[in-house]
Amino acid sequence: MDRGVIASLLNHPLNAALVLLDVDGQPLAANAKARELRLHERLSRYCAQLAGCRAQAPGQKAVSCPLPDGQARLDGWLSAIHDPGGSLLGYLYSYSTDASAHAAQWLVAMEAGGNVAWDWDVAADRLTRRGPHGTHTELRLMDSVHPDEQPLLRQAIAAHLHDPAQPFACQFRIRDAQGQWRWVLDRGRVVAHAADGQPLRMAGTYTDIQPLKALEDDLRAQHALLCRAQRVAGMGSWSWDCGRQRMQWSPESHAAIGVEAGSLPSGWGWMRQLGRDARRHLLTVWRRLHADPQATEFEVCWGREPVLQQQLRVWLEPEHDASGRLRRVVGQVQNISGQHRTDALIRWRTELLNRVSALGRIGGCEIEASTREMQWTEECYRIHGLRKAPVTLDQALALYTPDSRDSFEAALARIAQGGLPEQLDLCFYRPSGQRVWVQVLIELDRRDGLPERHVVLFRDITREREADERLELLAHYDLLTGLPNRMLLREQASEAILEARERGAILAMLFVDLDGFKGINDTFGHATGDILLKAAASRLHQNLRNADLFARFNGDEFIVVLRNLAEPEDAGHVARKLIASLAEPLYREDATLKVGASVGIALLDETRNDFDTLLRAADAAMHAAKEAGRNTYQYYSQDALARTQRLLEIEHALNGALDRDEFSLAYQPLIHTREGHAPSIEALLRWNTPRIGPCSPAEFIPIAEKCGEIIRIGDWVLNEVCRQAVVWEQAGLRFDRIAVNVSAIQLRERGFAERVIAICDRHGWSPRRLELELTESALIRDTEALRQCFDVFEQHGVPLAVDDFGTGFSNLHYLNRFPVQRLKIDRSFVQGMLHDAGTAEVTQAIVHLGHALGMRVVAEGVETAAEEAMLRRQGCDELQGYLYSKPLRSREMMRWLREGGCDTSTPPPAEHSRITATL
């Protein structure tokens, strides 16, 4: 290069900094601007690092060559210098800070990014494009634009020219240098206006987006295919933005759910479309997703109206940000209502078939004739008592009895050889040991394309078989004990009686009745009672000979017929053995059960020579044994028969006695041992019946309890006592408490306590002035019903007393369990205390016990002054007996009260008066 030219270039006042470099990149000379920037020093320092730029420069007009400059950098250009022959002479490095230089840099950057700059002269419609490496192309605006996109381009330009604030952007196709159409993204704006505001010039860039368009077309095709598949499958997509709390639904999701497009809320409002259970289930899934962010799926019921509900299956997958927080949840939803309905229909039809099979107890199976492979129905598994698992024919036949197995195999062989369908009754045993009878129908099925197979239907006929056997059993045997019943007993006993009469042998009939069984049955339940009956029957049977007849007659009653006795006394020996066999108690869980036996014996003779007469005699003797103290035996006698007939007559006479107005009350006073207290009165029930003559309460009350008449009689007594007490009260008579003796049967009746309060209210008599006398046997059975009854009495202040105290149970725990206020000493203790020091100590102990428990003590049966004196010394609170008055009618009782029974001027104490009705 000419030295003058170099000197002129370096000394010219240019804005650019120029440095001349040799072929190795070392600076040779620099102009003033370069020296000012110390550019030559940096080029020398970075000479080695710029070797790559120097290698590119000979083949291009200029190469971008940035230099570090502290915190910034200098973006310069490196050009190669050649001689006329093309040999490399050196390099020229230039750096400029003016706008044109920077524009050139931006053009290079745009070219590197695949962008093309353009400049459009609006008035002349001349478009200049600056291509790669500074190439320029001039043409009209629409020359290279695809005809289909030209209207769109004109519309976009017109919109920008009309409103420059609206940016210009448009996608269209242009023809490239090879003549192919390529998609570009064009952007620009107006950069110059005329004096009148008209646009003169627009500038911008366009970017080749052909690959993106191809990818977009692929994505669009895939999306269309996905949408079509989702529509066919009834599916849709959705996403939940956790930060914005927004839900996005695809159109397919609306269609899947069955709602109009765009009708689903974008917030949480869509959950209102779910029922309560569905919302609760969804919230559970959502909490589980936060705790364990894993992809999951679940089913939910959409809709609040049952008729319009849709069953949806939902898939969801969480997306997290860089910190691991849940950012978004995406998923799909599918309408599976049709599938659910189909599944439900299949289940219903299957269940219907199974129910029909179960109802008819009909199972089926198919047996392939050649391989003996077998398929069973569910009912067939149930009939055979097997779990649902593959079963071979040999395994199934192993359950059958040998005869049934051989019959089944023979039938299969005959039918396979062309025989007609057969029906068999077969027997097998389930794995549990239960015997089962089945009726089997076998036939051969031949169909084209399928192997021959036996179709076998099994119908469970066990019930029919057992019903026949049961009819036979019921006709002659007791199901609980397995003993002969009365029908079979009558047949066998009649034959034994006839045989004994013909041979002149001694024959005895024993009527055995269990003592205490009814209480155990009522207390522990019928299941325990049945166990006890079976145990008692077994023990009794073990003490009899094989030749003796033993049968259950009724309930807890058994009949024994002893044949060929050596002496009549032998019947008593057997009776003692039977009673002793029941002495050992029976243990059940934490309870000890014990019963005795009352045995009546009747011997065959001239007057009792058939079954019925012997039975009546033995029954009468059994009742005599019970009256003798139970747990013993009695031979038949005329007195025993008379007593039995008497009991039967009383029971019949009690029926309707109340309607015939045969009952009345008598009253006996009770005297306080302390002066100034009004007496008490005990009402005694009397029965005046012309049918059987005089009958004491001790005789008819137990029978009334047994036949149930005690309930009506007790209500009558309560009403009559309250009515009479009100009459005496209105007449100005002073008396203490009023009490009624209540049976244990009454206490156990539901609603008895409420009925007592209602009777008091009906007659206007305060429940606090009505005392109920109870027996120890009524209190010893602590039941929930009894506690509820006493709770009602306690709420209304009804006082309670224990009658005949000391003659019953020794366990006094019930005195603390129930609100008892008084104890009545039985008359047997009062009558014996003057002659027996031990009896006197008993009465004294009862008084001390009652006072220690905060109770009053009453002594009944006081007949002498000496008895009265001793009872007063012992601290007894009240006395009753013939010493003061015999039982009186109501008018006589009124006269007794007026004439000296009590001091009417003395006010009654706070504990009120009492009348006791003894039932």
Short mmCIF file of C-alpha atoms in Angstrom, two decimals, residues 566-810:
data_model
loop_
_atom_site.label_atom_id
_atom_site.label_comp_id
_atom_site.label_asym_id
_atom_site.label_seq_id
_atom_site.Cartn_x
_atom_site.Cartn_y
_atom_site.Cartn_z
CA ALA A 566 -89.61 -106.13 91.74
CA GLU A 567 -91.39 -104.10 94.45
CA PRO A 568 -93.54 -100.95 94.42
CA GLU A 569 -90.92 -99.33 96.68
CA ASP A 570 -88.41 -99.57 93.84
CA ALA A 571 -90.19 -96.67 92.15
CA GLY A 572 -89.25 -94.49 95.15
CA HIS A 573 -85.62 -95.61 94.90
CA VAL A 574 -85.52 -94.58 91.24
CA ALA A 575 -87.15 -91.24 92.11
CA ARG A 576 -84.42 -90.54 94.68
CA LYS A 577 -81.74 -91.34 92.08
CA LEU A 578 -83.36 -88.98 89.60
CA ILE A 579 -83.53 -86.17 92.16
CA ALA A 580 -79.91 -86.77 93.20
CA SER A 581 -78.73 -86.67 89.56
CA LEU A 582 -79.74 -83.00 89.42
CA ALA A 583 -77.94 -82.04 92.63
CA GLU A 584 -74.70 -81.19 90.81
CA PRO A 585 -74.98 -77.57 89.52
CA LEU A 586 -74.46 -76.60 85.91
CA TYR A 587 -71.87 -73.90 85.23
CA ARG A 588 -72.45 -71.45 82.40
CA GLU A 589 -69.88 -68.67 81.96
CA ASP A 590 -69.93 -66.80 85.30
CA ALA A 591 -73.30 -68.18 86.44
CA THR A 592 -74.00 -71.30 88.48
CA LEU A 593 -77.32 -72.88 87.55
CA LYS A 594 -79.03 -75.40 89.77
CA VAL A 595 -82.44 -77.04 89.60
CA GLY A 596 -84.20 -79.71 91.58
CA ALA A 597 -87.03 -82.06 90.75
CA SER A 598 -90.43 -82.83 92.22
CA VAL A 599 -91.49 -86.37 91.31
CA GLY A 600 -94.97 -87.86 91.46
CA ILE A 601 -95.36 -91.67 91.38
CA ALA A 602 -98.47 -93.59 90.26
CA LEU A 603 -98.60 -97.40 90.26
CA LEU A 604 -100.61 -99.50 87.84
CA ASP A 605 -103.63 -101.08 89.57
CA GLU A 606 -107.25 -101.93 88.92
CA THR A 607 -108.46 -98.31 89.06
CA ARG A 608 -105.52 -96.83 87.18
CA ASN A 609 -105.04 -99.24 84.33
CA ASP A 610 -104.55 -97.05 81.26
CA PHE A 611 -102.25 -94.23 80.19
CA ASP A 612 -104.59 -91.30 80.95
CA THR A 613 -105.54 -92.39 84.47
CA LEU A 614 -101.90 -93.11 85.35
CA LEU A 615 -100.88 -89.71 83.99
CA ARG A 616 -103.50 -87.85 86.07
CA ALA A 617 -102.47 -89.73 89.18
CA ALA A 618 -98.75 -89.08 88.65
CA ASP A 619 -99.46 -85.39 87.98
CA ALA A 620 -101.44 -85.09 91.22
CA ALA A 621 -98.64 -86.79 93.14
CA MET A 622 -96.11 -84.40 91.61
CA HIS A 623 -98.10 -81.38 92.85
CA ALA A 624 -98.21 -82.98 96.29
CA ALA A 625 -94.40 -83.26 96.19
CA LYS A 626 -94.13 -79.56 95.38
CA GLU A 627 -96.40 -78.69 98.30
CA ALA A 628 -94.29 -80.91 100.53
CA GLY A 629 -91.29 -78.67 99.97
CA ARG A 630 -90.10 -79.53 96.47
CA ASN A 631 -87.03 -81.57 95.51
CA THR A 632 -88.76 -84.70 96.79
CA TYR A 633 -91.18 -87.37 95.60
CA GLN A 634 -94.67 -88.46 96.57
CA TYR A 635 -96.73 -91.53 95.79
CA TYR A 636 -100.22 -90.93 94.53
CA SER A 637 -103.02 -90.66 97.10
CA GLN A 638 -106.61 -89.46 97.09
CA ASP A 639 -105.59 -86.39 99.11
CA ALA A 640 -103.04 -85.45 96.46
CA LEU A 641 -105.69 -85.75 93.74
CA ALA A 642 -108.07 -83.64 95.79
CA ARG A 643 -105.45 -80.91 96.21
CA THR A 644 -104.74 -80.92 92.50
CA GLN A 645 -108.41 -80.63 91.70
CA ARG A 646 -108.71 -77.80 94.25
CA LEU A 647 -105.96 -75.81 92.52
CA LEU A 648 -107.64 -76.32 89.16
CA GLU A 649 -111.00 -75.18 90.56
CA ILE A 650 -109.42 -72.03 92.02
CA GLU A 651 -107.80 -71.19 88.69
CA HIS A 652 -111.10 -71.59 86.86
CA ALA A 653 -112.99 -69.57 89.50
CA LEU A 654 -110.48 -66.71 89.30
CA ASN A 655 -111.33 -66.28 85.65
CA GLY A 656 -113.97 -63.53 85.71
CA ALA A 657 -114.05 -63.17 89.51
CA LEU A 658 -113.21 -59.47 89.25
CA ASP A 659 -116.04 -58.89 86.77
CA ARG A 660 -118.41 -60.67 89.12
CA ASP A 661 -117.41 -58.26 91.95
CA GLU A 662 -116.24 -61.09 94.20
CA PHE A 663 -113.27 -59.22 95.76
CA SER A 664 -113.34 -56.90 98.77
CA LEU A 665 -110.87 -55.25 101.18
CA ALA A 666 -110.51 -55.52 104.95
CA TYR A 667 -108.33 -53.11 106.97
CA GLN A 668 -106.05 -53.67 109.97
CA PRO A 669 -104.32 -50.77 111.77
CA LEU A 670 -100.60 -50.39 112.56
CA ILE A 671 -99.70 -48.53 115.77
CA HIS A 672 -96.71 -46.24 116.28
CA THR A 673 -94.64 -47.02 119.36
CA ARG A 674 -94.12 -43.34 119.99
CA GLU A 675 -97.02 -41.33 121.38
CA GLY A 676 -98.73 -38.70 119.29
CA HIS A 677 -98.44 -40.44 115.94
CA ALA A 678 -101.49 -41.43 113.93
CA PRO A 679 -101.87 -45.14 113.21
CA SER A 680 -101.30 -46.82 109.87
CA ILE A 681 -103.72 -49.20 108.19
CA GLU A 682 -103.16 -52.40 106.22
CA ALA A 683 -105.77 -53.40 103.62
CA LEU A 684 -106.25 -57.15 103.27
CA LEU A 685 -107.69 -58.63 100.07
CA ARG A 686 -110.65 -61.00 100.50
CA TRP A 687 -112.27 -63.27 97.91
CA ASN A 688 -115.87 -64.28 98.45
CA THR A 689 -116.78 -66.90 95.87
CA PRO A 690 -119.71 -69.31 96.18
CA ARG A 691 -118.18 -71.67 93.61
CA ILE A 692 -115.36 -73.08 95.79
CA GLY A 693 -116.09 -71.73 99.25
CA PRO A 694 -113.66 -69.89 101.53
CA CYS A 695 -110.25 -69.27 99.95
CA SER A 696 -107.40 -67.39 101.65
CA PRO A 697 -105.01 -65.02 99.84
CA ALA A 698 -102.15 -67.42 100.55
CA GLU A 699 -104.02 -70.00 98.48
CA PHE A 700 -105.34 -67.99 95.53
CA ILE A 701 -102.63 -65.32 95.10
CA PRO A 702 -99.95 -67.76 93.76
CA ILE A 703 -102.51 -69.18 91.36
CA ALA A 704 -103.53 -65.66 90.26
CA GLU A 705 -99.86 -64.90 89.58
CA LYS A 706 -99.47 -68.06 87.57
CA CYS A 707 -102.51 -67.52 85.37
CA GLY A 708 -101.93 -63.74 84.98
CA GLU A 709 -105.06 -62.51 86.77
CA ILE A 710 -102.88 -60.77 89.37
CA ILE A 711 -102.41 -57.75 87.07
CA ARG A 712 -106.11 -56.90 86.89
CA ILE A 713 -106.65 -57.72 90.55
CA GLY A 714 -103.70 -55.52 91.55
CA ASP A 715 -105.02 -52.55 89.56
CA TRP A 716 -108.42 -52.97 91.21
CA VAL A 717 -106.82 -52.95 94.67
CA LEU A 718 -104.83 -49.78 93.86
CA ASN A 719 -107.94 -47.97 92.66
CA GLU A 720 -110.07 -49.13 95.62
CA VAL A 721 -107.42 -48.22 98.24
CA CYS A 722 -106.85 -44.74 96.78
CA ARG A 723 -110.62 -44.14 96.53
CA GLN A 724 -111.23 -45.26 100.14
CA ALA A 725 -108.29 -43.23 101.44
CA VAL A 726 -109.68 -40.07 99.83
CA VAL A 727 -113.09 -40.75 101.41
CA TRP A 728 -111.49 -41.06 104.89
CA GLU A 729 -109.39 -37.97 104.30
CA GLN A 730 -112.47 -35.93 103.31
CA ALA A 731 -114.28 -37.24 106.40
CA GLY A 732 -111.63 -35.60 108.59
CA LEU A 733 -109.99 -38.82 109.75
CA ARG A 734 -106.32 -38.71 110.61
CA PHE A 735 -104.06 -41.58 109.57
CA ASP A 736 -100.46 -42.03 108.60
CA ARG A 737 -99.34 -43.75 105.37
CA ILE A 738 -101.23 -45.75 102.74
CA ALA A 739 -99.51 -48.82 101.23
CA VAL A 740 -100.35 -51.55 98.77
CA ASN A 741 -98.68 -54.95 98.64
CA VAL A 742 -97.35 -55.41 95.09
CA SER A 743 -96.62 -58.73 93.42
CA ALA A 744 -93.34 -59.39 91.61
CA ILE A 745 -95.42 -60.04 88.48
CA GLN A 746 -96.78 -56.48 88.65
CA LEU A 747 -93.31 -54.97 89.04
CA ARG A 748 -92.05 -56.75 85.93
CA GLU A 749 -94.93 -55.47 83.78
CA ARG A 750 -93.98 -52.61 81.47
CA GLY A 751 -95.49 -49.27 82.50
CA PHE A 752 -96.58 -50.42 85.98
CA ALA A 753 -94.92 -47.49 87.80
CA GLU A 754 -96.52 -44.94 85.47
CA ARG A 755 -99.90 -46.64 85.98
CA VAL A 756 -99.58 -46.34 89.79
CA ILE A 757 -98.92 -42.60 89.51
CA ALA A 758 -101.85 -42.23 87.10
CA ILE A 759 -104.22 -44.01 89.54
CA CYS A 760 -103.15 -41.67 92.35
CA ASP A 761 -103.74 -38.65 90.12
CA ARG A 762 -107.14 -39.97 89.04
CA HIS A 763 -108.38 -40.22 92.63
CA GLY A 764 -106.59 -37.11 93.89
CA TRP A 765 -104.32 -39.03 96.27
CA SER A 766 -100.68 -37.94 96.60
CA PRO A 767 -98.18 -40.64 95.55
CA ARG A 768 -96.09 -39.64 98.59
CA ARG A 769 -98.86 -41.02 100.79
CA LEU A 770 -98.94 -44.38 99.00
CA GLU A 771 -96.49 -47.01 100.23
CA LEU A 772 -95.85 -50.19 98.23
CA GLU A 773 -94.97 -53.37 100.12
CA LEU A 774 -92.71 -55.73 98.18
CA THR A 775 -91.44 -59.22 98.87
CA GLU A 776 -87.73 -60.00 99.00
CA SER A 777 -88.11 -62.30 96.00
CA ALA A 778 -89.35 -59.35 93.93
CA LEU A 779 -86.25 -57.29 94.79
CA ILE A 780 -83.61 -59.95 94.44
CA ARG A 781 -83.72 -59.84 90.60
CA ASP A 782 -81.96 -56.61 89.72
CA THR A 783 -83.01 -55.83 86.14
CA GLU A 784 -83.01 -52.65 84.06
CA ALA A 785 -86.82 -52.68 83.93
CA LEU A 786 -86.98 -52.92 87.73
CA ARG A 787 -84.56 -50.02 88.13
CA GLN A 788 -86.60 -47.86 85.75
CA CYS A 789 -89.72 -48.72 87.72
CA PHE A 790 -88.10 -47.68 91.02
CA ASP A 791 -86.71 -44.52 89.40
CA VAL A 792 -90.29 -43.45 88.65
CA PHE A 793 -91.36 -44.23 92.22
CA GLU A 794 -88.42 -42.25 93.60
CA GLN A 795 -89.15 -39.26 91.37
CA HIS A 796 -92.72 -39.08 92.70
CA GLY A 797 -91.78 -39.86 96.31
CA VAL A 798 -93.58 -43.23 96.52
CA PRO A 799 -92.26 -45.00 99.70
CA LEU A 800 -91.32 -48.69 99.56
CA ALA A 801 -91.38 -51.39 102.26
CA VAL A 802 -90.11 -54.99 102.39
CA ASP A 803 -92.80 -57.39 103.68
CA ASP A 804 -92.09 -60.62 105.63
CA PHE A 805 -88.44 -59.58 106.05
CA GLY A 806 -86.10 -62.34 107.18
CA THR A 807 -87.98 -65.27 105.63
CA GLY A 808 -86.53 -64.90 102.14
CA PHE A 809 -83.04 -64.50 100.71
CA SER A 810 -80.04 -63.91 102.91
#
